[in-house]
Short mmCIF file of C-alpha atoms and ligand atoms in Angstrom, two decimals:
data_model
loop_
_atom_site.label_atom_id
_atom_site.label_comp_id
_atom_site.label_asym_id
_atom_site.label_seq_id
_atom_site.Cartn_x
_atom_site.Cartn_y
_atom_site.Cartn_z
CA MET A 1 57.45 113.20 184.95
CA ASP A 2 54.70 115.68 184.13
CA ILE A 3 56.77 117.01 181.28
CA CYS A 4 57.25 113.50 179.93
CA MET A 5 53.52 112.81 179.99
CA PHE A 6 52.82 116.09 178.21
CA TYR A 7 55.43 115.24 175.59
CA PHE A 8 53.80 111.84 175.00
CA GLY A 9 50.41 113.53 174.73
CA VAL A 10 51.58 115.88 171.99
CA LEU A 11 53.10 112.97 170.11
CA VAL A 12 49.79 111.11 170.28
CA LEU A 13 48.07 114.08 168.61
CA ILE A 14 50.71 114.50 165.94
CA THR A 15 51.11 110.87 165.01
CA ASN A 16 47.64 109.43 165.48
CA TYR A 17 46.89 109.31 161.76
CA ILE A 18 49.75 106.87 161.23
CA SER A 19 47.93 104.18 163.14
CA LEU A 20 44.99 104.24 160.71
CA THR A 21 46.95 102.19 158.21
CA THR A 22 48.08 99.54 160.67
CA SER A 23 46.36 96.34 161.66
CA THR A 24 46.77 97.19 165.36
CA PRO A 25 45.17 100.63 165.41
CA LEU A 26 45.92 101.46 169.03
CA PHE A 27 49.67 101.17 168.52
CA ASN A 28 51.64 103.94 166.89
CA LEU A 29 54.91 105.85 167.11
CA THR A 30 54.08 106.89 170.66
CA THR A 31 53.65 103.25 171.60
CA ASP A 32 57.02 102.52 170.05
CA GLN A 33 58.65 105.31 172.05
CA TYR A 34 56.91 104.32 175.26
CA SER A 35 57.83 100.63 174.81
CA LEU A 36 61.49 101.41 174.12
CA THR A 37 61.57 103.71 177.14
CA VAL A 38 60.27 100.86 179.28
CA LEU A 39 63.00 98.67 177.76
CA LYS A 40 65.61 101.32 178.60
CA ASN A 41 64.34 101.41 182.17
CA SER A 42 64.61 97.61 182.39
CA ILE A 43 68.34 97.79 181.72
CA VAL A 44 70.15 97.79 185.04
CA SER A 45 73.69 97.96 183.73
CA ASP A 46 74.92 99.88 180.69
CA PRO A 47 78.63 100.28 181.44
CA ASN A 48 79.37 102.21 178.26
CA ALA A 49 76.33 104.43 178.88
CA ILE A 50 75.23 103.78 175.32
CA LEU A 51 71.50 103.84 175.92
CA HIS A 52 71.82 106.13 178.90
CA THR A 53 73.13 109.01 176.83
CA ASN A 54 71.82 108.15 173.39
CA TRP A 55 68.23 107.10 173.99
CA SER A 56 67.17 110.58 174.96
CA ILE A 57 63.49 111.34 175.09
CA HIS A 58 64.33 114.70 173.54
CA THR A 59 65.49 113.19 170.25
CA PRO A 60 63.34 111.19 167.83
CA ILE A 61 63.51 107.44 168.48
CA CYS A 62 64.38 106.75 164.86
CA GLY A 63 67.75 108.41 165.53
CA TRP A 64 68.46 106.26 168.57
CA ILE A 65 71.38 103.93 168.35
CA GLY A 66 70.33 100.37 167.55
CA ILE A 67 66.95 101.48 166.16
CA SER A 68 65.88 101.43 162.52
CA CYS A 69 62.59 102.80 161.24
CA GLY A 70 60.57 102.38 158.08
CA THR A 71 61.20 105.27 155.70
CA LYS A 72 57.53 105.98 155.00
CA HIS A 73 55.74 105.40 158.27
CA GLN A 74 58.67 106.14 160.65
CA ARG A 75 57.71 103.16 162.80
CA VAL A 76 60.42 101.07 164.46
CA THR A 77 61.28 98.09 162.26
CA ALA A 78 64.52 96.86 163.81
CA LEU A 79 66.08 96.74 167.26
CA ASN A 80 69.73 95.74 167.23
CA LEU A 81 71.54 95.97 170.54
CA SER A 82 73.94 93.13 169.80
CA SER A 83 77.12 93.24 171.95
CA PHE A 84 76.20 96.46 173.78
CA ASN A 85 77.29 94.91 177.09
CA LEU A 86 73.85 95.40 178.61
CA ARG A 87 72.42 93.69 181.67
CA GLY A 88 68.70 93.67 182.38
CA THR A 89 65.40 92.12 181.39
CA ILE A 90 63.13 92.36 178.38
CA PRO A 91 59.74 93.89 179.28
CA PRO A 92 56.51 92.56 177.72
CA HIS A 93 55.98 96.03 176.26
CA LEU A 94 58.42 95.21 173.47
CA GLY A 95 55.56 93.14 172.06
CA ASN A 96 53.74 96.41 171.33
CA VAL A 97 56.34 97.65 168.83
CA SER A 98 54.13 96.22 166.17
CA PHE A 99 56.21 96.96 163.04
CA LEU A 100 59.32 95.20 164.32
CA ARG A 101 60.83 92.83 161.79
CA VAL A 102 64.22 92.32 163.45
CA ILE A 103 65.20 91.87 167.09
CA ASP A 104 68.89 91.24 167.72
CA ILE A 105 69.87 91.51 171.38
CA SER A 106 72.54 88.79 171.17
CA SER A 107 75.76 88.84 173.22
CA ASN A 108 74.62 90.83 176.26
CA THR A 109 73.65 89.65 179.75
CA PHE A 110 69.87 89.77 179.58
CA THR A 111 68.26 87.58 182.24
CA GLY A 112 64.77 86.38 183.13
CA VAL A 113 62.20 84.97 180.79
CA LEU A 114 61.55 85.96 177.23
CA PRO A 115 58.04 87.48 177.42
CA SER A 116 55.38 85.58 175.53
CA GLU A 117 53.98 88.96 174.43
CA LEU A 118 56.69 89.06 171.76
CA SER A 119 54.46 86.65 169.85
CA LYS A 120 52.26 89.68 169.07
CA LEU A 121 54.99 90.86 166.66
CA ARG A 122 53.39 89.28 163.61
CA ARG A 123 55.84 90.95 161.23
CA LEU A 124 58.90 89.57 162.98
CA GLU A 125 61.36 87.85 160.63
CA VAL A 126 64.49 87.64 162.78
CA ILE A 127 64.85 87.06 166.51
CA ASN A 128 68.37 86.62 167.85
CA VAL A 129 68.75 86.42 171.62
CA ALA A 130 71.86 84.22 171.55
CA ALA A 131 74.59 84.48 174.18
CA ASN A 132 72.60 85.95 177.06
CA ASN A 133 71.34 84.45 180.29
CA PHE A 134 67.65 83.96 179.51
CA SER A 135 65.97 81.20 181.50
CA GLY A 136 62.57 79.56 181.72
CA GLU A 137 60.72 78.00 178.83
CA ILE A 138 60.64 79.11 175.25
CA PRO A 139 57.10 80.56 174.95
CA SER A 140 54.87 78.25 172.94
CA SER A 141 53.07 81.33 171.61
CA PHE A 142 56.14 81.97 169.43
CA GLY A 143 54.51 79.50 167.06
CA ASP A 144 52.32 82.45 166.02
CA LEU A 145 55.33 84.27 164.51
CA SER A 146 54.44 83.13 161.05
CA GLN A 147 56.90 85.40 159.22
CA LEU A 148 59.94 84.23 161.18
CA ARG A 149 62.91 83.12 159.07
CA HIS A 150 65.67 83.13 161.65
CA MET A 151 65.40 82.13 165.32
CA ASP A 152 68.56 82.00 167.42
CA MET A 153 68.03 81.17 171.10
CA SER A 154 71.44 79.57 171.53
CA ASP A 155 73.77 79.91 174.48
CA ASN A 156 71.27 80.74 177.25
CA VAL A 157 69.74 78.65 180.03
CA PHE A 158 66.34 77.95 178.46
CA SER A 159 64.81 74.82 179.95
CA GLY A 160 61.76 72.62 179.45
CA ARG A 161 60.63 71.15 176.18
CA ILE A 162 60.85 72.56 172.70
CA PRO A 163 57.29 73.75 172.02
CA SER A 164 55.90 71.88 169.05
CA SER A 165 53.96 74.99 168.03
CA LEU A 166 57.26 76.40 166.66
CA PHE A 167 57.16 73.78 163.96
CA ASN A 168 54.14 75.53 162.44
CA ILE A 169 56.43 78.30 161.19
CA SER A 170 56.76 77.13 157.62
CA ARG A 171 59.09 80.00 156.60
CA LEU A 172 61.69 79.27 159.25
CA GLN A 173 65.10 78.70 157.64
CA ASN A 174 67.48 78.84 160.59
CA LEU A 175 66.69 77.40 164.01
CA ASN A 176 69.40 77.50 166.66
CA MET A 177 68.65 76.36 170.21
CA SER A 178 72.10 74.98 170.94
CA PHE A 179 73.81 75.34 174.33
CA ASN A 180 70.75 75.43 176.61
CA THR A 181 69.25 72.91 179.03
CA LEU A 182 66.27 71.81 176.96
CA ASP A 183 64.94 68.32 177.65
CA GLY A 184 62.27 65.97 176.36
CA ASN A 185 62.00 64.71 172.80
CA ILE A 186 62.41 66.48 169.50
CA PRO A 187 58.72 66.83 168.60
CA GLU A 188 57.49 64.83 165.61
CA GLU A 189 55.97 68.03 164.22
CA ILE A 190 59.44 69.29 163.25
CA GLY A 191 58.67 67.97 159.76
CA GLY A 192 56.36 70.99 159.40
CA LEU A 193 59.39 73.24 159.00
CA SER A 194 59.27 72.93 155.23
CA SER A 195 61.80 75.72 154.57
CA LEU A 196 64.32 74.68 157.21
CA GLU A 197 67.95 74.93 156.09
CA ARG A 198 70.01 74.94 159.29
CA VAL A 199 69.02 73.43 162.60
CA SER A 200 71.21 73.15 165.68
CA LEU A 201 70.00 71.64 168.94
CA GLN A 202 73.45 70.67 170.17
CA ASN A 203 74.43 70.66 173.86
CA ASN A 204 71.03 70.17 175.46
CA ARG A 205 69.46 67.22 177.30
CA LEU A 206 67.28 65.92 174.52
CA ARG A 207 66.21 62.26 174.53
CA GLY A 208 64.43 59.89 172.22
CA THR A 209 64.91 59.43 168.51
CA ILE A 210 65.30 61.92 165.68
CA PRO A 211 61.81 62.05 164.15
CA TYR A 212 62.11 60.54 160.67
CA ALA A 213 60.09 63.50 159.39
CA VAL A 214 63.32 65.55 159.68
CA PHE A 215 64.77 63.59 156.80
CA ASN A 216 61.84 64.63 154.61
CA ILE A 217 62.74 68.34 154.73
CA SER A 218 64.30 68.80 151.31
CA SER A 219 65.72 72.28 152.04
CA LEU A 220 68.06 71.01 154.80
CA ILE A 221 71.70 72.07 154.59
CA SER A 222 72.97 71.52 158.12
CA VAL A 223 71.71 69.28 160.94
CA ILE A 224 73.55 69.50 164.28
CA PHE A 225 72.17 67.43 167.16
CA ALA A 226 75.49 66.74 168.93
CA TYR A 227 75.93 66.37 172.70
CA ASN A 228 72.48 65.18 173.77
CA MET A 229 71.08 61.82 174.88
CA LEU A 230 69.43 60.96 171.58
CA SER A 231 69.17 57.32 170.56
CA GLY A 232 67.80 55.04 167.86
CA LYS A 233 68.84 54.35 164.30
CA LEU A 234 69.23 56.46 161.21
CA PRO A 235 66.47 55.81 158.65
CA ASN A 236 67.33 53.74 155.56
CA ASN A 237 66.09 56.54 153.31
CA ILE A 238 68.32 59.08 155.09
CA CYS A 239 69.43 60.94 151.96
CA SER A 240 66.55 60.28 149.58
CA ASN A 241 64.86 63.61 150.31
CA THR A 242 67.74 65.83 151.47
CA PRO A 243 69.90 66.38 148.38
CA ARG A 244 71.40 69.66 149.67
CA LEU A 245 72.65 68.30 153.00
CA ARG A 246 76.22 69.46 153.71
CA GLU A 247 76.59 68.73 157.42
CA PHE A 248 75.19 65.93 159.54
CA THR A 249 76.55 66.06 163.10
CA VAL A 250 75.13 63.80 165.82
CA LEU A 251 78.32 63.18 167.78
CA ARG A 252 78.23 62.22 171.47
CA ASN A 253 74.75 60.71 171.72
CA GLN A 254 73.55 57.11 172.10
CA PHE A 255 72.72 56.20 168.53
CA ASP A 256 73.13 52.62 167.28
CA GLY A 257 72.48 50.69 164.09
CA GLU A 258 74.30 50.93 160.78
CA ILE A 259 75.15 53.77 158.44
CA PRO A 260 72.43 53.41 155.78
CA ARG A 261 73.82 52.62 152.29
CA ASN A 262 71.64 55.47 151.10
CA ILE A 263 74.20 57.88 152.57
CA GLY A 264 75.79 57.96 149.10
CA LYS A 265 72.83 60.01 147.85
CA CYS A 266 73.85 63.02 149.93
CA LYS A 267 76.13 64.17 147.11
CA GLU A 268 76.89 67.54 148.71
CA LEU A 269 77.82 66.19 152.12
CA GLN A 270 81.00 67.82 153.46
CA LEU A 271 80.93 66.84 157.11
CA LEU A 272 79.69 63.58 158.63
CA GLN A 273 80.22 63.44 162.40
CA LEU A 274 78.94 60.23 164.00
CA GLN A 275 81.69 59.84 166.62
CA TYR A 276 81.12 58.81 170.25
CA ASN A 277 77.97 56.78 169.65
CA ASN A 278 77.24 53.07 169.35
CA PHE A 279 76.93 52.79 165.58
CA SER A 280 77.87 49.35 164.24
CA GLY A 281 78.14 47.34 161.02
CA ASP A 282 80.45 47.95 158.09
CA ILE A 283 81.45 51.30 156.70
CA PRO A 284 79.37 51.21 153.48
CA SER A 285 81.30 51.37 150.21
CA GLU A 286 78.69 53.91 149.02
CA ILE A 287 80.61 56.44 151.08
CA GLY A 288 82.90 56.61 148.04
CA SER A 289 80.38 58.69 146.12
CA LEU A 290 80.57 61.59 148.59
CA SER A 291 83.10 63.48 146.53
CA MET A 292 82.70 66.74 148.49
CA LEU A 293 83.33 65.09 151.86
CA GLN A 294 85.98 66.92 153.92
CA GLY A 295 85.44 65.33 157.33
CA LEU A 296 84.56 61.70 158.07
CA PHE A 297 84.41 61.24 161.84
CA LEU A 298 83.43 57.70 162.82
CA LEU A 299 85.75 57.26 165.83
CA GLU A 300 84.65 55.55 169.04
CA ASN A 301 81.79 53.46 167.72
CA GLN A 302 81.41 49.71 167.08
CA PHE A 303 82.22 49.68 163.35
CA LYS A 304 83.66 46.39 162.06
CA GLY A 305 84.82 44.90 158.77
CA ARG A 306 87.26 46.38 156.30
CA ILE A 307 87.81 50.00 155.40
CA PRO A 308 86.24 50.13 151.93
CA LYS A 309 88.76 50.88 149.17
CA GLN A 310 86.23 53.46 147.88
CA VAL A 311 87.51 55.88 150.53
CA GLY A 312 90.20 56.50 147.93
CA ASN A 313 87.54 58.38 145.98
CA LEU A 314 87.17 61.00 148.70
CA THR A 315 89.75 63.35 147.30
CA SER A 316 88.45 66.39 149.23
CA LEU A 317 88.94 64.63 152.54
CA LEU A 318 90.85 66.56 155.21
CA TYR A 319 89.92 64.43 158.25
CA LEU A 320 89.63 60.63 158.21
CA MET A 321 89.04 59.64 161.81
CA LEU A 322 88.26 55.95 162.27
CA GLN A 323 90.10 55.14 165.52
CA GLU A 324 88.65 53.09 168.36
CA ASN A 325 86.36 50.76 166.42
CA HIS A 326 86.65 47.04 165.52
CA LEU A 327 87.88 47.47 161.95
CA THR A 328 89.89 44.58 160.46
CA GLY A 329 91.91 43.73 157.34
CA ARG A 330 94.57 45.67 155.49
CA ILE A 331 94.51 49.42 155.29
CA PRO A 332 93.54 49.96 151.63
CA LYS A 333 96.35 51.39 149.51
CA GLN A 334 93.82 53.86 148.05
CA VAL A 335 94.19 55.84 151.28
CA GLY A 336 97.49 56.92 149.78
CA ASN A 337 95.57 58.81 147.10
CA LEU A 338 93.96 61.17 149.62
CA THR A 339 96.37 63.99 148.94
CA SER A 340 94.40 66.64 150.88
CA LEU A 341 94.38 64.73 154.16
CA LEU A 342 95.46 66.67 157.24
CA PHE A 343 94.50 64.06 159.86
CA LEU A 344 94.41 60.28 159.52
CA MET A 345 93.56 58.34 162.68
CA LEU A 346 93.20 54.57 162.50
CA GLN A 347 94.60 53.36 165.84
CA GLU A 348 92.84 51.03 168.25
CA ASN A 349 91.33 48.82 165.57
CA HIS A 350 92.60 45.43 164.29
CA LEU A 351 94.07 46.71 161.05
CA THR A 352 97.22 45.46 159.34
CA GLY A 353 99.63 47.23 157.03
CA THR A 354 100.66 50.84 157.17
CA PRO A 355 99.02 53.53 155.12
CA SER A 356 101.17 54.81 152.29
CA VAL A 357 101.80 58.42 153.16
CA PRO A 358 100.01 60.76 150.75
CA SER A 359 102.49 62.80 148.73
C1 LIG B 1 72.81 108.41 169.03
O1 LIG B 1 73.57 107.58 168.20
C2 LIG B 1 73.34 107.79 166.83
C3 LIG B 1 74.06 106.68 166.06
O2 LIG B 1 75.37 106.53 166.52
C4 LIG B 1 73.79 109.17 166.46
O3 LIG B 1 73.56 109.41 165.10
C5 LIG B 1 73.01 110.17 167.31
O4 LIG B 1 73.48 111.47 167.05
C6 LIG B 1 73.17 109.86 168.77
N1 LIG B 1 72.27 110.73 169.52
C7 LIG B 1 72.60 111.30 170.67
C8 LIG B 1 71.55 112.16 171.30
O5 LIG B 1 73.67 111.11 171.19
C1 LIG B 2 73.21 93.70 164.44
O1 LIG B 2 74.37 94.47 164.44
C2 LIG B 2 75.57 93.73 164.39
C3 LIG B 2 76.74 94.69 164.57
O2 LIG B 2 76.58 95.79 163.74
C4 LIG B 2 75.61 93.00 163.06
O3 LIG B 2 76.79 92.23 162.97
C5 LIG B 2 74.40 92.09 162.97
O4 LIG B 2 74.37 91.46 161.71
C6 LIG B 2 73.12 92.88 163.16
N1 LIG B 2 71.99 91.96 163.25
C7 LIG B 2 71.05 91.87 162.33
C8 LIG B 2 69.98 90.85 162.57
O5 LIG B 2 71.04 92.53 161.32
C1 LIG B 3 51.77 97.35 175.80
O1 LIG B 3 52.08 96.16 176.47
C2 LIG B 3 52.00 96.16 177.88
C3 LIG B 3 52.35 94.78 178.40
O2 LIG B 3 52.31 93.77 177.47
C4 LIG B 3 50.67 96.69 178.34
O3 LIG B 3 50.57 96.70 179.74
C5 LIG B 3 50.46 98.06 177.75
O4 LIG B 3 49.29 98.63 178.21
C6 LIG B 3 50.45 97.94 176.25
N1 LIG B 3 49.97 99.09 175.50
C7 LIG B 3 50.60 100.25 175.21
C8 LIG B 3 49.83 101.22 174.37
O5 LIG B 3 51.73 100.50 175.54
C1 LIG B 4 72.74 83.57 184.87
O1 LIG B 4 71.58 83.03 185.47
C2 LIG B 4 71.83 82.13 186.53
C3 LIG B 4 70.52 81.62 187.03
O2 LIG B 4 69.69 81.25 185.99
C4 LIG B 4 72.62 82.83 187.63
O3 LIG B 4 72.95 81.89 188.62
C5 LIG B 4 73.90 83.41 187.03
O4 LIG B 4 74.57 84.15 188.01
C6 LIG B 4 73.58 84.33 185.87
N1 LIG B 4 74.81 84.78 185.25
C7 LIG B 4 75.00 86.04 184.91
C8 LIG B 4 76.31 86.34 184.27
O5 LIG B 4 74.17 86.89 185.09
C1 LIG B 5 74.29 78.33 166.75
O1 LIG B 5 74.67 78.86 167.99
C2 LIG B 5 76.00 78.56 168.37
C3 LIG B 5 76.20 79.10 169.79
O2 LIG B 5 75.76 80.42 169.90
C4 LIG B 5 76.94 79.19 167.36
O3 LIG B 5 78.28 78.88 167.69
C5 LIG B 5 76.63 78.63 165.97
O4 LIG B 5 77.42 79.28 165.01
C6 LIG B 5 75.18 78.85 165.63
N1 LIG B 5 74.88 78.15 164.38
C7 LIG B 5 74.12 78.65 163.42
C8 LIG B 5 73.90 77.80 162.22
O5 LIG B 5 73.61 79.76 163.51
C1 LIG B 6 49.52 74.82 163.87
O1 LIG B 6 48.65 75.66 163.13
C2 LIG B 6 47.36 75.14 162.95
C3 LIG B 6 46.54 76.08 162.11
O2 LIG B 6 47.33 76.97 161.40
C4 LIG B 6 46.70 74.94 164.29
O3 LIG B 6 45.44 74.33 164.11
C5 LIG B 6 47.57 74.01 165.14
O4 LIG B 6 47.01 73.93 166.44
C6 LIG B 6 48.97 74.57 165.25
N1 LIG B 6 49.79 73.59 165.94
C7 LIG B 6 50.42 73.88 167.05
C8 LIG B 6 51.19 72.76 167.65
O5 LIG B 6 50.39 75.00 167.55
C1 LIG B 7 58.21 61.37 154.02
O1 LIG B 7 57.65 61.71 152.75
C2 LIG B 7 57.08 60.59 152.09
C3 LIG B 7 56.59 61.03 150.74
O2 LIG B 7 57.31 62.09 150.23
C4 LIG B 7 55.95 60.03 152.89
O3 LIG B 7 55.44 58.89 152.26
C5 LIG B 7 56.44 59.66 154.28
O4 LIG B 7 55.35 59.25 155.08
C6 LIG B 7 57.12 60.84 154.94
N1 LIG B 7 57.71 60.38 156.19
C7 LIG B 7 57.56 61.04 157.32
C8 LIG B 7 58.16 60.41 158.52
O5 LIG B 7 56.99 62.11 157.39
C1 LIG B 8 76.43 49.02 171.83
O1 LIG B 8 76.08 48.05 170.84
C2 LIG B 8 76.50 46.73 171.17
C3 LIG B 8 76.16 45.84 169.99
O2 LIG B 8 76.65 46.38 168.83
C4 LIG B 8 75.82 46.27 172.44
O3 LIG B 8 76.28 45.01 172.80
C5 LIG B 8 76.11 47.29 173.56
O4 LIG B 8 75.36 46.94 174.70
C6 LIG B 8 75.76 48.68 173.14
N1 LIG B 8 76.19 49.62 174.14
C7 LIG B 8 75.46 50.63 174.57
C8 LIG B 8 76.10 51.52 175.59
O5 LIG B 8 74.33 50.83 174.17
C1 LIG B 9 84.76 56.30 142.64
O1 LIG B 9 85.14 57.15 141.58
C2 LIG B 9 85.08 56.53 140.32
C3 LIG B 9 85.65 57.47 139.32
O2 LIG B 9 85.82 58.74 139.83
C4 LIG B 9 83.62 56.18 140.02
O3 LIG B 9 83.55 55.54 138.79
C5 LIG B 9 83.10 55.26 141.10
O4 LIG B 9 81.73 55.04 140.90
C6 LIG B 9 83.31 55.88 142.45
N1 LIG B 9 82.96 54.94 143.47
C7 LIG B 9 81.95 55.10 144.27
C8 LIG B 9 81.71 54.07 145.31
O5 LIG B 9 81.25 56.07 144.21
C1 LIG B 10 95.42 57.14 142.54
O1 LIG B 10 95.35 58.25 141.66
C2 LIG B 10 96.04 58.06 140.43
C3 LIG B 10 95.92 59.31 139.65
O2 LIG B 10 95.85 60.43 140.49
C4 LIG B 10 95.44 56.90 139.66
O3 LIG B 10 96.19 56.71 138.50
C5 LIG B 10 95.48 55.66 140.53
O4 LIG B 10 94.77 54.63 139.87
C6 LIG B 10 94.83 55.92 141.86
N1 LIG B 10 95.04 54.78 142.69
C7 LIG B 10 94.08 54.23 143.36
C8 LIG B 10 94.49 53.06 144.19
O5 LIG B 10 92.92 54.63 143.35
#
């Protein structure tokens, strides 16, 4: 122990000048080393002895496995322990590694809460803690991580509400909180995520409506809100402001109302998954302008009326799943033109005729 303290002391002397250029002058390479050592000591199981043998205090931290440093200042910029088979907790001290831009500790068995002190990492661009066993609330202070582009909290046991402060992070492109036990509403402030491309909140306990502000985020590519208790209707202007949307998945919720005719404006849509809800009305003929569509999943809703002949336009379609609705009339012969189809499910409706088998 005495030797360790002496070693730290020497490092403080050698590396003190580095801190002069940083915005947090008290933190330096020694802080990085100390913080990572605390992290190492918080790991209770390391079956492959990766950190145990490699994170040796006698070798520079920039050579430690899973650590990357800046070439000029030799400060720790990335921590990647993904799939190291580690069990333990994350100490608040990690929030002192002030040059961190990337934290990836996904696919381990970390438990406990995610310390709110991580919000001190103002340079952080990527945080991936997916596939662990973190619990408790997502710290609302994470809204201070203004440089964050990628946040993956999926596949843990986070609970409580989604803090609306997160929606202040205007650079955020990828937000994944799927497979947790989050409840409450999706906060209205989500519209503040003006760079958002992919959002997944699937498999939680979310209630209420999708804030219409979501449909104003023009950068959106993929929206996945499946397996929650969300309700309400889709807005009539659904595709007016989201021209890049490729996936819209809200399956297994409690939505009702009609598919807005505006859906035809989502020209890049590839996957539309509305199944297991209470949507009603006709299938709009405008669906025929979705020429990129590969999957149309409308099964187990309350759709009525005829299948529009414009489905024959959907020549990229692989899945046409319309079973268990109240559809009537003849199956349009245009279905026979869907030569890419892999699955066609129309049963449990009131349809007549048989589809001509695509050649
Ligand atoms: C730790 O791992 C890194 C990367 O695999 C390697 O370069 C280094 O030599 C290892 N250090 C020790 C002390 O085992
Ligand atoms: C972390 O390392 C894994 C395995 O090398 C890699 O697949 C992953 O992309 C890395 N994470 C980040 C954020 O770079
Ligand atoms: C780093 O963070 C911890 C807890 O957040 C704190 O107790 C410690 O004193 C901090 N400072 C240094 C220089 O490690
Ligand atoms: C995950 O955490 C829960 C409590 O939140 C605990 O019951 C469970 O045993 C933990 N699983 C693992 C693999 O650590
Ligand atoms: C979100 O997380 C889930 C579960 O970890 C994963 O399967 C999915 O690929 C992730 N999606 C994105 C867009 O990162
Ligand atoms: C968002 O940021 C603004 C200032 O940048 C602040 O006034 C507001 O309280 C923040 N909102 C939340 C919910 O944290
Ligand atoms: C969406 O944007 C339009 C203008 O671009 C604005 O009038 C409308 O209020 C916004 N809707 C929401 C719910 O933010
Ligand atoms: C579904 O909608 C129908 C009307 O279209 C309504 O009668 C029924 O009560 C709704 N069911 C649920 C579970 O909301
Ligand atoms: C179907 O395709 C034809 C020609 O490709 C096009 O003229 C027509 O507008 C399309 N129908 C719809 C509903 O988009
Ligand atoms: C099916 O496609 C062929 C050409 O591929 C076209 O001539 C025919 O009009 C189409 N039939 C229908 C019903 O759209």
